[in-house]
PDB file of C-alpha atoms and ligand atoms in Angstrom:
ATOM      1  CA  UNK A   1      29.779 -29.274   3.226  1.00 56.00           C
ATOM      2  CA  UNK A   2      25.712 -28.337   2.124  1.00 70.00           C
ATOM      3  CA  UNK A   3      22.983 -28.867   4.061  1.00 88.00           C
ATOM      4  CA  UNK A   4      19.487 -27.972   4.719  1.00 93.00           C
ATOM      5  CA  UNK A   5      18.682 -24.135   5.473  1.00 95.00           C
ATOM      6  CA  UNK A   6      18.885 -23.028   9.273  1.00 94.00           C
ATOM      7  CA  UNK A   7      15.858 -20.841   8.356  1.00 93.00           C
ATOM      8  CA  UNK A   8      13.995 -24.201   8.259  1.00 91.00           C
ATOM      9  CA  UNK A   9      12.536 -24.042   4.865  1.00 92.00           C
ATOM     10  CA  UNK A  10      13.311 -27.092   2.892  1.00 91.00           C
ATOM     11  CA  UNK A  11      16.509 -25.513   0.833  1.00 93.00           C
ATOM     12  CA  UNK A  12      19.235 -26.533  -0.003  1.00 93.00           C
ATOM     13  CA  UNK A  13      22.487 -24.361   1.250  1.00 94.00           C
ATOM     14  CA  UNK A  14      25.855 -23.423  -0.661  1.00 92.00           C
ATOM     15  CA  UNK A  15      29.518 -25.151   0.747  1.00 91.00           C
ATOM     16  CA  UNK A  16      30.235 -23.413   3.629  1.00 90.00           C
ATOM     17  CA  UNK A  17      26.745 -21.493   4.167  1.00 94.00           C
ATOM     18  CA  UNK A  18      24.317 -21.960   6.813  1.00 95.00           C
ATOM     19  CA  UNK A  19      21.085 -20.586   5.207  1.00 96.00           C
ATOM     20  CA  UNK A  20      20.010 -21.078   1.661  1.00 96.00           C
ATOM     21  CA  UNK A  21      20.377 -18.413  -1.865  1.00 96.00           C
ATOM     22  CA  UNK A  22      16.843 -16.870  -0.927  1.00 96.00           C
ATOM     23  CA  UNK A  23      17.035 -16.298   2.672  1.00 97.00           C
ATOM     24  CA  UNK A  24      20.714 -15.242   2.226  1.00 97.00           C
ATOM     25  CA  UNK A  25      19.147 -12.408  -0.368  1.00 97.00           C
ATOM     26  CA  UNK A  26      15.892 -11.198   1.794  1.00 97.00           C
ATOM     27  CA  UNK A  27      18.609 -11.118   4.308  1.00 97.00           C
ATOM     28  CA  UNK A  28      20.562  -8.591   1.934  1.00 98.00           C
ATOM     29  CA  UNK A  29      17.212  -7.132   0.958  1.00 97.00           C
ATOM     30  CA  UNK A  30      15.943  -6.202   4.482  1.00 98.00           C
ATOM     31  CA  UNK A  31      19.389  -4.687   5.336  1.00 97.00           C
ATOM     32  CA  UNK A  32      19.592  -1.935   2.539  1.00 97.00           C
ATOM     33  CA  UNK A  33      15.501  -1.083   3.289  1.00 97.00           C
ATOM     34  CA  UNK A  34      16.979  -0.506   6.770  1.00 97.00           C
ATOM     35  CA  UNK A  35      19.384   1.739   4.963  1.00 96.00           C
ATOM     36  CA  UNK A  36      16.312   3.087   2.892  1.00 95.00           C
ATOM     37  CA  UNK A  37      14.544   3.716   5.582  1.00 95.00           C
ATOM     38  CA  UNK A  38      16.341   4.271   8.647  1.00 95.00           C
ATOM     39  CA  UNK A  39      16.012   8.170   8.119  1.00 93.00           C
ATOM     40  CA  UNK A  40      12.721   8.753   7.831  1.00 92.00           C
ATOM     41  CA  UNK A  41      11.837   6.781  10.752  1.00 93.00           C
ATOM     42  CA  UNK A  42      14.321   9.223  12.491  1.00 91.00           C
ATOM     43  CA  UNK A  43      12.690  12.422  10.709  1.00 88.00           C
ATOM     44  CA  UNK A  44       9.568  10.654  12.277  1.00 87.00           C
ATOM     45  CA  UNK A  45      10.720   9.986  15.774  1.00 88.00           C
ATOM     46  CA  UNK A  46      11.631  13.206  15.935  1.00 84.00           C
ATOM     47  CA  UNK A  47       8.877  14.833  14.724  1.00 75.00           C
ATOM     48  CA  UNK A  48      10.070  16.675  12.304  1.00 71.00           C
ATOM     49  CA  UNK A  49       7.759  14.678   9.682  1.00 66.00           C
ATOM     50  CA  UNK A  50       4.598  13.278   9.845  1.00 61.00           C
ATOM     51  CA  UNK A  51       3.618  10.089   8.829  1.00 57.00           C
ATOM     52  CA  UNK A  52       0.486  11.681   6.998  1.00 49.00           C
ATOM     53  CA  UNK A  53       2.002  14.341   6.227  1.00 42.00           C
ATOM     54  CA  UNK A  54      -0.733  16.469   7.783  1.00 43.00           C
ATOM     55  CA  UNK A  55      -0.564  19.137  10.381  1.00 41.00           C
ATOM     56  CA  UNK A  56       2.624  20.911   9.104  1.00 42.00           C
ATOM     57  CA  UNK A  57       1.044  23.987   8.260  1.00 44.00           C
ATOM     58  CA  UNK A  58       2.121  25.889  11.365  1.00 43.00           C
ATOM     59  CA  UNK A  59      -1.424  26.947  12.509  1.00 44.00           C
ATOM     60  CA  UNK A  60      -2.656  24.018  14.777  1.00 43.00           C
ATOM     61  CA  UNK A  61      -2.362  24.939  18.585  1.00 40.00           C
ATOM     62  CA  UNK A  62      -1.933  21.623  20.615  1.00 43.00           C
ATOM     63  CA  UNK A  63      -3.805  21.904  23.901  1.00 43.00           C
ATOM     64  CA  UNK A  64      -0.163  20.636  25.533  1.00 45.00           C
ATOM     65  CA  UNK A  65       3.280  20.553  24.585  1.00 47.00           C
ATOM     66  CA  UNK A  66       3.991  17.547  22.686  1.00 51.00           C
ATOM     67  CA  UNK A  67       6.704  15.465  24.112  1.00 57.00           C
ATOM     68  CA  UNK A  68       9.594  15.936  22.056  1.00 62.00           C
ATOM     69  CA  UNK A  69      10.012  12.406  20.689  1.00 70.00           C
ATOM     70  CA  UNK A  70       8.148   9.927  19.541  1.00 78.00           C
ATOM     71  CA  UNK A  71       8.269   6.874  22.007  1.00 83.00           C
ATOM     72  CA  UNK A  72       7.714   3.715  20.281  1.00 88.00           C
ATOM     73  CA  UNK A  73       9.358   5.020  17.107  1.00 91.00           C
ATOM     74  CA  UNK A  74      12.395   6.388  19.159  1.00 92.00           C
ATOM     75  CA  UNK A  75      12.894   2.689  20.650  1.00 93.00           C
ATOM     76  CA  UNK A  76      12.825   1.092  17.384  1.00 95.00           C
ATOM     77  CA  UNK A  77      15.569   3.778  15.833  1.00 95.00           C
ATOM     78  CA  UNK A  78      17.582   2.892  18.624  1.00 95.00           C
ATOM     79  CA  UNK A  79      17.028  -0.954  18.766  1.00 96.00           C
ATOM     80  CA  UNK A  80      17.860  -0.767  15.037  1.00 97.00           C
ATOM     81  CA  UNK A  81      21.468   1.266  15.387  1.00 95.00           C
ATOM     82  CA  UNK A  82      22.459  -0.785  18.155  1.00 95.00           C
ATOM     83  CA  UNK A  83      22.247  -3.976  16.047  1.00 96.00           C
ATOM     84  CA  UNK A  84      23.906  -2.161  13.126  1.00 96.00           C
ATOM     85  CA  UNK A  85      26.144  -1.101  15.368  1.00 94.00           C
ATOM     86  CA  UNK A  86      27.056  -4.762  17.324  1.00 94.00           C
ATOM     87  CA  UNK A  87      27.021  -6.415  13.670  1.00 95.00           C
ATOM     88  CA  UNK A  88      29.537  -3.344  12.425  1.00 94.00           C
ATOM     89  CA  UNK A  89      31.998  -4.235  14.978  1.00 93.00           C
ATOM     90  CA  UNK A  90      31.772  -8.032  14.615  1.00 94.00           C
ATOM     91  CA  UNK A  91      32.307  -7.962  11.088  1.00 93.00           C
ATOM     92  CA  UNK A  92      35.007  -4.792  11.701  1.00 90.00           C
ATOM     93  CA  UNK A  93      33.873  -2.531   8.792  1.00 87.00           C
ATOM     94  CA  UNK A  94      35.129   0.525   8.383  1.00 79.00           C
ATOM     95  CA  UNK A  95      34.487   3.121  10.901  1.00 83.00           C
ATOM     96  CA  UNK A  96      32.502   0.714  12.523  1.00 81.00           C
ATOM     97  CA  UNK A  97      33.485   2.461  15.920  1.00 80.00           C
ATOM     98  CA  UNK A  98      33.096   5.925  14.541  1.00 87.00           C
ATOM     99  CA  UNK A  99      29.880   7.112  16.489  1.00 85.00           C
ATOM    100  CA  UNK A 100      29.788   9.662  13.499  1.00 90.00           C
ATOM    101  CA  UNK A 101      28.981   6.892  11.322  1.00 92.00           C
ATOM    102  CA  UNK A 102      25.345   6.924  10.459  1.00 93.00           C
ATOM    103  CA  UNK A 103      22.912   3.603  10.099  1.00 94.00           C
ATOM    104  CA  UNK A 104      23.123   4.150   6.239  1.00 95.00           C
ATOM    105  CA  UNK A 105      26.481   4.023   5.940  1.00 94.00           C
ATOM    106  CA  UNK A 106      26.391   0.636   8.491  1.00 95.00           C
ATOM    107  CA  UNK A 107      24.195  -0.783   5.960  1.00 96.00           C
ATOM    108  CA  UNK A 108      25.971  -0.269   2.868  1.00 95.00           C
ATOM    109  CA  UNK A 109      29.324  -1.572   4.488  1.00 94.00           C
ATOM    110  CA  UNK A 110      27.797  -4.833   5.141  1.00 95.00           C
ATOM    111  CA  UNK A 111      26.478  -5.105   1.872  1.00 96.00           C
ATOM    112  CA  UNK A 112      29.498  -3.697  -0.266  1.00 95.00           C
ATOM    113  CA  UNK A 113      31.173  -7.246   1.859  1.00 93.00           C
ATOM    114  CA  UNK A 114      28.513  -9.739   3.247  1.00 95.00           C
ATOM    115  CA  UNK A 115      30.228 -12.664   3.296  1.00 95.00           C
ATOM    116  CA  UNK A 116      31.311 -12.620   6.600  1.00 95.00           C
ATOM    117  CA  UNK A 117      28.164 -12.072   7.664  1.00 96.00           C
ATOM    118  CA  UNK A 118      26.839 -15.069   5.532  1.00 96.00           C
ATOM    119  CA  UNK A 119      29.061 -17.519   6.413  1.00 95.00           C
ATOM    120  CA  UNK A 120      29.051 -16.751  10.179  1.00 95.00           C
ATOM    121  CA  UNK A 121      27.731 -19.526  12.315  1.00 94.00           C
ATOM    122  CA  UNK A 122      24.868 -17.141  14.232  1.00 95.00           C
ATOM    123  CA  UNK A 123      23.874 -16.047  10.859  1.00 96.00           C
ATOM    124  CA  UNK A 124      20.049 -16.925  11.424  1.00 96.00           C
ATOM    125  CA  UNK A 125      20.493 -14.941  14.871  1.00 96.00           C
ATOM    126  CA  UNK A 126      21.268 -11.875  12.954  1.00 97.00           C
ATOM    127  CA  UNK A 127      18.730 -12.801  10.023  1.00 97.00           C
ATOM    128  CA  UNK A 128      15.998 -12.750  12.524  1.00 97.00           C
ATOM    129  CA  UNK A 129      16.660  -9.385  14.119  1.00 97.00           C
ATOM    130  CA  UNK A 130      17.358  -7.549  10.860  1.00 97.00           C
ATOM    131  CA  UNK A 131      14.140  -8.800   9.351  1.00 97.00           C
ATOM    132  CA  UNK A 132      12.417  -7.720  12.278  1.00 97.00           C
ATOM    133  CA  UNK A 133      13.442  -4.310  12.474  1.00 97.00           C
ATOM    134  CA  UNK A 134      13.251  -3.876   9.243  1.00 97.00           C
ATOM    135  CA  UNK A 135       9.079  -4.714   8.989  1.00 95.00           C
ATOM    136  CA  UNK A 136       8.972  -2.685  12.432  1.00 95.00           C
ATOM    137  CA  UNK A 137      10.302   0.106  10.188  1.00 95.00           C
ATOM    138  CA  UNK A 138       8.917   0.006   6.956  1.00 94.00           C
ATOM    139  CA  UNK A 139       5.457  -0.299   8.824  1.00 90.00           C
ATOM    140  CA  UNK A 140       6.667   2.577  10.738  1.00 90.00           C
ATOM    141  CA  UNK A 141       7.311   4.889   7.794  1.00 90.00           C
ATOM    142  CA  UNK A 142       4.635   3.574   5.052  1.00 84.00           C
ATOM    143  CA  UNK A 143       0.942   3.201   7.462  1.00 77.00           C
ATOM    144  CA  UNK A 144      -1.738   1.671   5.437  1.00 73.00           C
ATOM    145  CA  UNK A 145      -3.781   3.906   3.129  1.00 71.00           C
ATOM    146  CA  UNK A 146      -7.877   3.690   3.818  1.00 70.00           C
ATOM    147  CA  UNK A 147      -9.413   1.776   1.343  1.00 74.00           C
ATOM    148  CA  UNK A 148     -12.477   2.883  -0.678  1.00 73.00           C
ATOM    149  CA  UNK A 149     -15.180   1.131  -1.824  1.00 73.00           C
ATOM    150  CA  UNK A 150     -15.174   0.555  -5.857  1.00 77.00           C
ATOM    151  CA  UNK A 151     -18.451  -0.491  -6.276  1.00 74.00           C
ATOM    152  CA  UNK A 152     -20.554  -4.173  -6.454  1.00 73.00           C
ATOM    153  CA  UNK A 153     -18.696  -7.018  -7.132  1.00 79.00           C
ATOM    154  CA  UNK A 154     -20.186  -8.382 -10.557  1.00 78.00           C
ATOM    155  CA  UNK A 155     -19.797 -12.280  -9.727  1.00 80.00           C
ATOM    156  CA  UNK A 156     -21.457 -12.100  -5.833  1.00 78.00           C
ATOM    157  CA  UNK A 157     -22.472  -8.068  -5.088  1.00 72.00           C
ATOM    158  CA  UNK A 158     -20.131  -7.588  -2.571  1.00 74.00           C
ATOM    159  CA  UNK A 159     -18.334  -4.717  -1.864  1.00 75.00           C
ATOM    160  CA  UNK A 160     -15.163  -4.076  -3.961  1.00 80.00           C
ATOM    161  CA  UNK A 161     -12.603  -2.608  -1.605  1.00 81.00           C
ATOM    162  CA  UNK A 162      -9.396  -1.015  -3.297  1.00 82.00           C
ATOM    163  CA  UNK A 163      -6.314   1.563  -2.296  1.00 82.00           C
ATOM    164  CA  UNK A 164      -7.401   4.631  -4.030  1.00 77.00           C
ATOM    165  CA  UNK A 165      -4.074   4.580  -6.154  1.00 81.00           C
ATOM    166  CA  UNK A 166      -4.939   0.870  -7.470  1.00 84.00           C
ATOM    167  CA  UNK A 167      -6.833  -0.612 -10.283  1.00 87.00           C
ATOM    168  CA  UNK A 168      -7.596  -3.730  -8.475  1.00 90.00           C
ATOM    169  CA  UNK A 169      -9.593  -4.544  -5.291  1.00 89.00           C
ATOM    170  CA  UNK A 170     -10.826  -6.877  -3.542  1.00 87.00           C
ATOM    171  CA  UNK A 171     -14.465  -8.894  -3.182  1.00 85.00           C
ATOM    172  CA  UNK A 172     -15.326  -8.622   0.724  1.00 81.00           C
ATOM    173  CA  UNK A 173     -17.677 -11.507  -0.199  1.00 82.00           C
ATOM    174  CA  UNK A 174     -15.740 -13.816  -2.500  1.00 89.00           C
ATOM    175  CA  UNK A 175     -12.308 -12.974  -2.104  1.00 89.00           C
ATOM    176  CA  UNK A 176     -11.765 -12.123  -5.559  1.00 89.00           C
ATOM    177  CA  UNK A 177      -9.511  -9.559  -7.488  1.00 91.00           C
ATOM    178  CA  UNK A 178     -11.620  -7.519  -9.294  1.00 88.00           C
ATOM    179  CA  UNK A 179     -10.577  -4.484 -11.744  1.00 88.00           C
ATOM    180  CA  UNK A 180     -11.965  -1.294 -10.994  1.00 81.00           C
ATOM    181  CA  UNK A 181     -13.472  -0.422 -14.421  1.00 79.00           C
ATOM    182  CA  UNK A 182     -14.994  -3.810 -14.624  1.00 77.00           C
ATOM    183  CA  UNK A 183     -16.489  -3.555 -11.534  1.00 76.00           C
ATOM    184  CA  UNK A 184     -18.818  -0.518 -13.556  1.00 67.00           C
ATOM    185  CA  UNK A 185     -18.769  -2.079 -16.983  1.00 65.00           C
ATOM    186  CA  UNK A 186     -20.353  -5.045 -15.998  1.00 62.00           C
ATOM    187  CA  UNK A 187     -22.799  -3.893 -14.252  1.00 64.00           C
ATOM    188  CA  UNK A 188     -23.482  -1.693 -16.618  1.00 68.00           C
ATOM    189  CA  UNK A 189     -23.946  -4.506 -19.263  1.00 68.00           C
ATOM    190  CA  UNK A 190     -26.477  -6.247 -17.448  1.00 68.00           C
ATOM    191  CA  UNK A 191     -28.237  -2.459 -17.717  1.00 69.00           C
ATOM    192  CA  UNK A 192     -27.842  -2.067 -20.374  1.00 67.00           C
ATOM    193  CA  UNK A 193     -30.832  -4.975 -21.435  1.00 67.00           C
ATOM    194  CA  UNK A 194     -32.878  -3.848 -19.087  1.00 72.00           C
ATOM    195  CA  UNK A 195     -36.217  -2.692 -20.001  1.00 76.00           C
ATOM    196  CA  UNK A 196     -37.101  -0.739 -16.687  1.00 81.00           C
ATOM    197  CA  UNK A 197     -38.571   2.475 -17.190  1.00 87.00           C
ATOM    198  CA  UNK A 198     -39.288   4.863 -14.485  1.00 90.00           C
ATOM    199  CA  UNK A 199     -38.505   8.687 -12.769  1.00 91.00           C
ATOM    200  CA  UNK A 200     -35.192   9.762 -12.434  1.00 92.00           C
ATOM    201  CA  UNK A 201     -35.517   8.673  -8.307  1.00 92.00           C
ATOM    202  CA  UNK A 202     -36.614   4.918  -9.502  1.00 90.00           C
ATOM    203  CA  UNK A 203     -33.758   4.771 -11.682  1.00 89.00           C
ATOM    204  CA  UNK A 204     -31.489   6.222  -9.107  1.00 89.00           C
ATOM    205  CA  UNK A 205     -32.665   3.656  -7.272  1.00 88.00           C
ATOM    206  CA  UNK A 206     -32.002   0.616 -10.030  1.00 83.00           C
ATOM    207  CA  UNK A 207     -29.089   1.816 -10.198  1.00 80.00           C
ATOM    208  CA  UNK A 208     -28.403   1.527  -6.478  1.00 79.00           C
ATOM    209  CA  UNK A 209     -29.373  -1.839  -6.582  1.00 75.00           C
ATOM    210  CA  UNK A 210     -26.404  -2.575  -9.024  1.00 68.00           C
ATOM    211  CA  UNK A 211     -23.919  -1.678  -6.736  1.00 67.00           C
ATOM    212  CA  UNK A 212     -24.118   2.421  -8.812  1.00 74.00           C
ATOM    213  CA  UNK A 213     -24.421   5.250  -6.982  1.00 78.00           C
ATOM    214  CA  UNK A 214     -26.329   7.977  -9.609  1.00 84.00           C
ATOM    215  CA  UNK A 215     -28.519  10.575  -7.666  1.00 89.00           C
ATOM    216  CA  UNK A 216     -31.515  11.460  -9.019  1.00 92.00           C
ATOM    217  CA  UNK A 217     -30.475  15.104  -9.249  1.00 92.00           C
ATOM    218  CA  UNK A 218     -28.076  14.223 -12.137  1.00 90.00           C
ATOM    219  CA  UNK A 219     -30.252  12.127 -13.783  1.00 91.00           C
ATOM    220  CA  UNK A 220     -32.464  14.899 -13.840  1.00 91.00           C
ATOM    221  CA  UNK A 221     -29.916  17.618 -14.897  1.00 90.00           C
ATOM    222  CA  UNK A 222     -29.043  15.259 -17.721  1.00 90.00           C
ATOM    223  CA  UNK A 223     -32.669  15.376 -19.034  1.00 90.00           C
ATOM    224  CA  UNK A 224     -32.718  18.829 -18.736  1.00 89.00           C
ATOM    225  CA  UNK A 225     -29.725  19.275 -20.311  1.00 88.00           C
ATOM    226  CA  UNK A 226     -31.274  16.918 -23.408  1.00 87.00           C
ATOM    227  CA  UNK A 227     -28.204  14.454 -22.984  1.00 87.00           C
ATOM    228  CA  UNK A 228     -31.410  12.076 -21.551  1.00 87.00           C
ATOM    229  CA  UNK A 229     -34.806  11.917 -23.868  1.00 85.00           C
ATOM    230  CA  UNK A 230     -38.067  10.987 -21.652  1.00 82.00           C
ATOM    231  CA  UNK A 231     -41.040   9.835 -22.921  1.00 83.00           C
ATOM    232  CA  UNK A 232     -44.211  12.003 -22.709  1.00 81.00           C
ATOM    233  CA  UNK A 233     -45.199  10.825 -19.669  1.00 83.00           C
ATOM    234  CA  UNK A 234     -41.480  12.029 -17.715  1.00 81.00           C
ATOM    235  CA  UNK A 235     -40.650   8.351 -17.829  1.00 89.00           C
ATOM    236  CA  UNK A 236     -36.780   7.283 -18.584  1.00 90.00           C
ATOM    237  CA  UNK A 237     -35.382   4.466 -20.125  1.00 86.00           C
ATOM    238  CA  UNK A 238     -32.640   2.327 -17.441  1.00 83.00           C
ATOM    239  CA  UNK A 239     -30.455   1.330 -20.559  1.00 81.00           C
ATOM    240  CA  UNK A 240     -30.545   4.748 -22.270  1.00 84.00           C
ATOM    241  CA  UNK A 241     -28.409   5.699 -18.941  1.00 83.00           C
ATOM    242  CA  UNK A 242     -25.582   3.163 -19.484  1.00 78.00           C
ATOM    243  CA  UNK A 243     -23.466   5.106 -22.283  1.00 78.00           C
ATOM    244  CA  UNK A 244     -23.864   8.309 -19.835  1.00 81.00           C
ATOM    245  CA  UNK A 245     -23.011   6.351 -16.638  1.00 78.00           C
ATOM    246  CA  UNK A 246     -19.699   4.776 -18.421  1.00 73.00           C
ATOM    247  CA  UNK A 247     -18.683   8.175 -19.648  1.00 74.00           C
ATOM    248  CA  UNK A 248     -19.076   9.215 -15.824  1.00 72.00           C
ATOM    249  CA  UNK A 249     -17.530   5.995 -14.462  1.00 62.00           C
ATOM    250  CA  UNK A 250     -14.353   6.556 -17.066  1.00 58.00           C
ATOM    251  CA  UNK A 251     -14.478  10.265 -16.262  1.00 51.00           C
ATOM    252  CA  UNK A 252     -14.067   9.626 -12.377  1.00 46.00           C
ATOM    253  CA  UNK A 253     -10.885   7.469 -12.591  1.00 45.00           C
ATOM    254  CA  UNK A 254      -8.504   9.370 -15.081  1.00 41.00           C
ATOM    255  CA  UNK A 255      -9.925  12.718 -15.692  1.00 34.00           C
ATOM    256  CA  UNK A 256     -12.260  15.180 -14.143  1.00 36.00           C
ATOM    257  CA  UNK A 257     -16.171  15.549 -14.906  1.00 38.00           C
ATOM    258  CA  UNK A 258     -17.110  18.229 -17.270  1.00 34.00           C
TER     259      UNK A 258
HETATM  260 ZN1   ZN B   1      16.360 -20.518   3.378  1.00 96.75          ZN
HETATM  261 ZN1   ZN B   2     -17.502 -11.129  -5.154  1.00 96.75          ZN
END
């Protein structure tokens, strides 16, 4: 008989099944991240790995002696085994008894043979605790990086926030995705028609304005340097700075400045 998924989401279900093809394979999914996973969040409970990887030089003198374990991520390593362990001897895989037998291996024997599991009547009961644990732990062993700034958002001017690794970010003000380099090369095309003129500080300052940040000390070695021609009277040209600032802006996300 088919019916309607237990996971309440509109889907139809196979003979025999209780939750539809999706849920049945995030099900699958979230049990072999467990198996991905499980180990670092012990390395981490344990202490014998940081999270930020920081600290493991040797040197740093804590003021007490750290407890030996990690509380919260302790609980959740042991929450998580017990579950692999009560769904191991359900199901009756192999070793399941074994206390030997490590999380991993848990894993993998329910997915080398999940149809039990699938076609068990509390199948949603176990869905809901392994996807559980499994966003406890992946939290658990991948934080959230700071984000950066990436400069002026060319449709509104606000901020363009971004993971440092990533090409896009995202508009604080309008929500939307917004590609690193265009974030500088449009702003630098609307520069690039502009007819201000001024010191090195004013255009450091124009620049500013477009959501660039160019000190005035560059500018200045730049002119020095005769990469930057002023006019007689120490006065620069804003959209003779545009080919220079792109070569900087495509410098500071690949390669190194020169
Ligand atoms: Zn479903
Ligand atoms: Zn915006």
């Amino acid at each position: 008989m088919t019916g309607r998924c237990v996971n309440n989401d509109g889907a139809d279900t196979s003979i025999g099944r209780l939750l539809c093809h999706d849920c049945e394979q995030r099900l699958q999914d979230h049990l072999a991240r467990i198996g991905e996973e499980i180990t670092p969040l012990l390395l981490i409970a344990t202490k014998q790995a940081s999270v930020n990887m920081q600290g493991g030089d040797g040197h740093a003198a804590p003021a007490e002696a750290p407890s030996p374990l990690r509380d919260d991520m302790w609980e959740l390593y042991c929450q998580t085994e017990r579950l692999m362990r009560q769904l191991a001897v359900r199901f009756d895989y192999q070793r399941a008894a074994d206390p030997d037998t490590t999380v991993a291996a848990l894993t993998r024997a329910a997915l080398a043979d999940p149809d039990p599991l699938l076609s068990c009547g509390d199948v949603l009961g176990w869905y809901e605790d392994i996807v559980d644990l499994s966003e406890g732990i992946h939290i658990a062993v991948n934080p959230a990086k700071p984000r950066i700034a990436f400069g002026a958002c060319p449709g509104c001017g606000g901020v363009v926030w971004g993971d440092p690794d990533e090409q896009d970010g995202e508009c604080a003000g309008c929500g939307e995705r917004v590609n690193r380099r265009a974030v500088a090369d449009r702003l630098l095309a609307r520069l690039i028609v502009s007819e201000v003129r001024g010191t090195p500080a004013e255009l450091s300052d124009e620049c500013a304005k477009a959501g660039i940040r160019i000190p005035a000390s560059t500018i200045r070695s730049w002119t020095s340097r005769g990469r930057l021609r002023c006019d007689a009277d120490g006065m620069l040209n804003l959209s003779e700075l545009v080919p220079l600032l792109r070569r900087r802006a495509n410098y500071g996300i690949q390669e190194r400045p020169s």
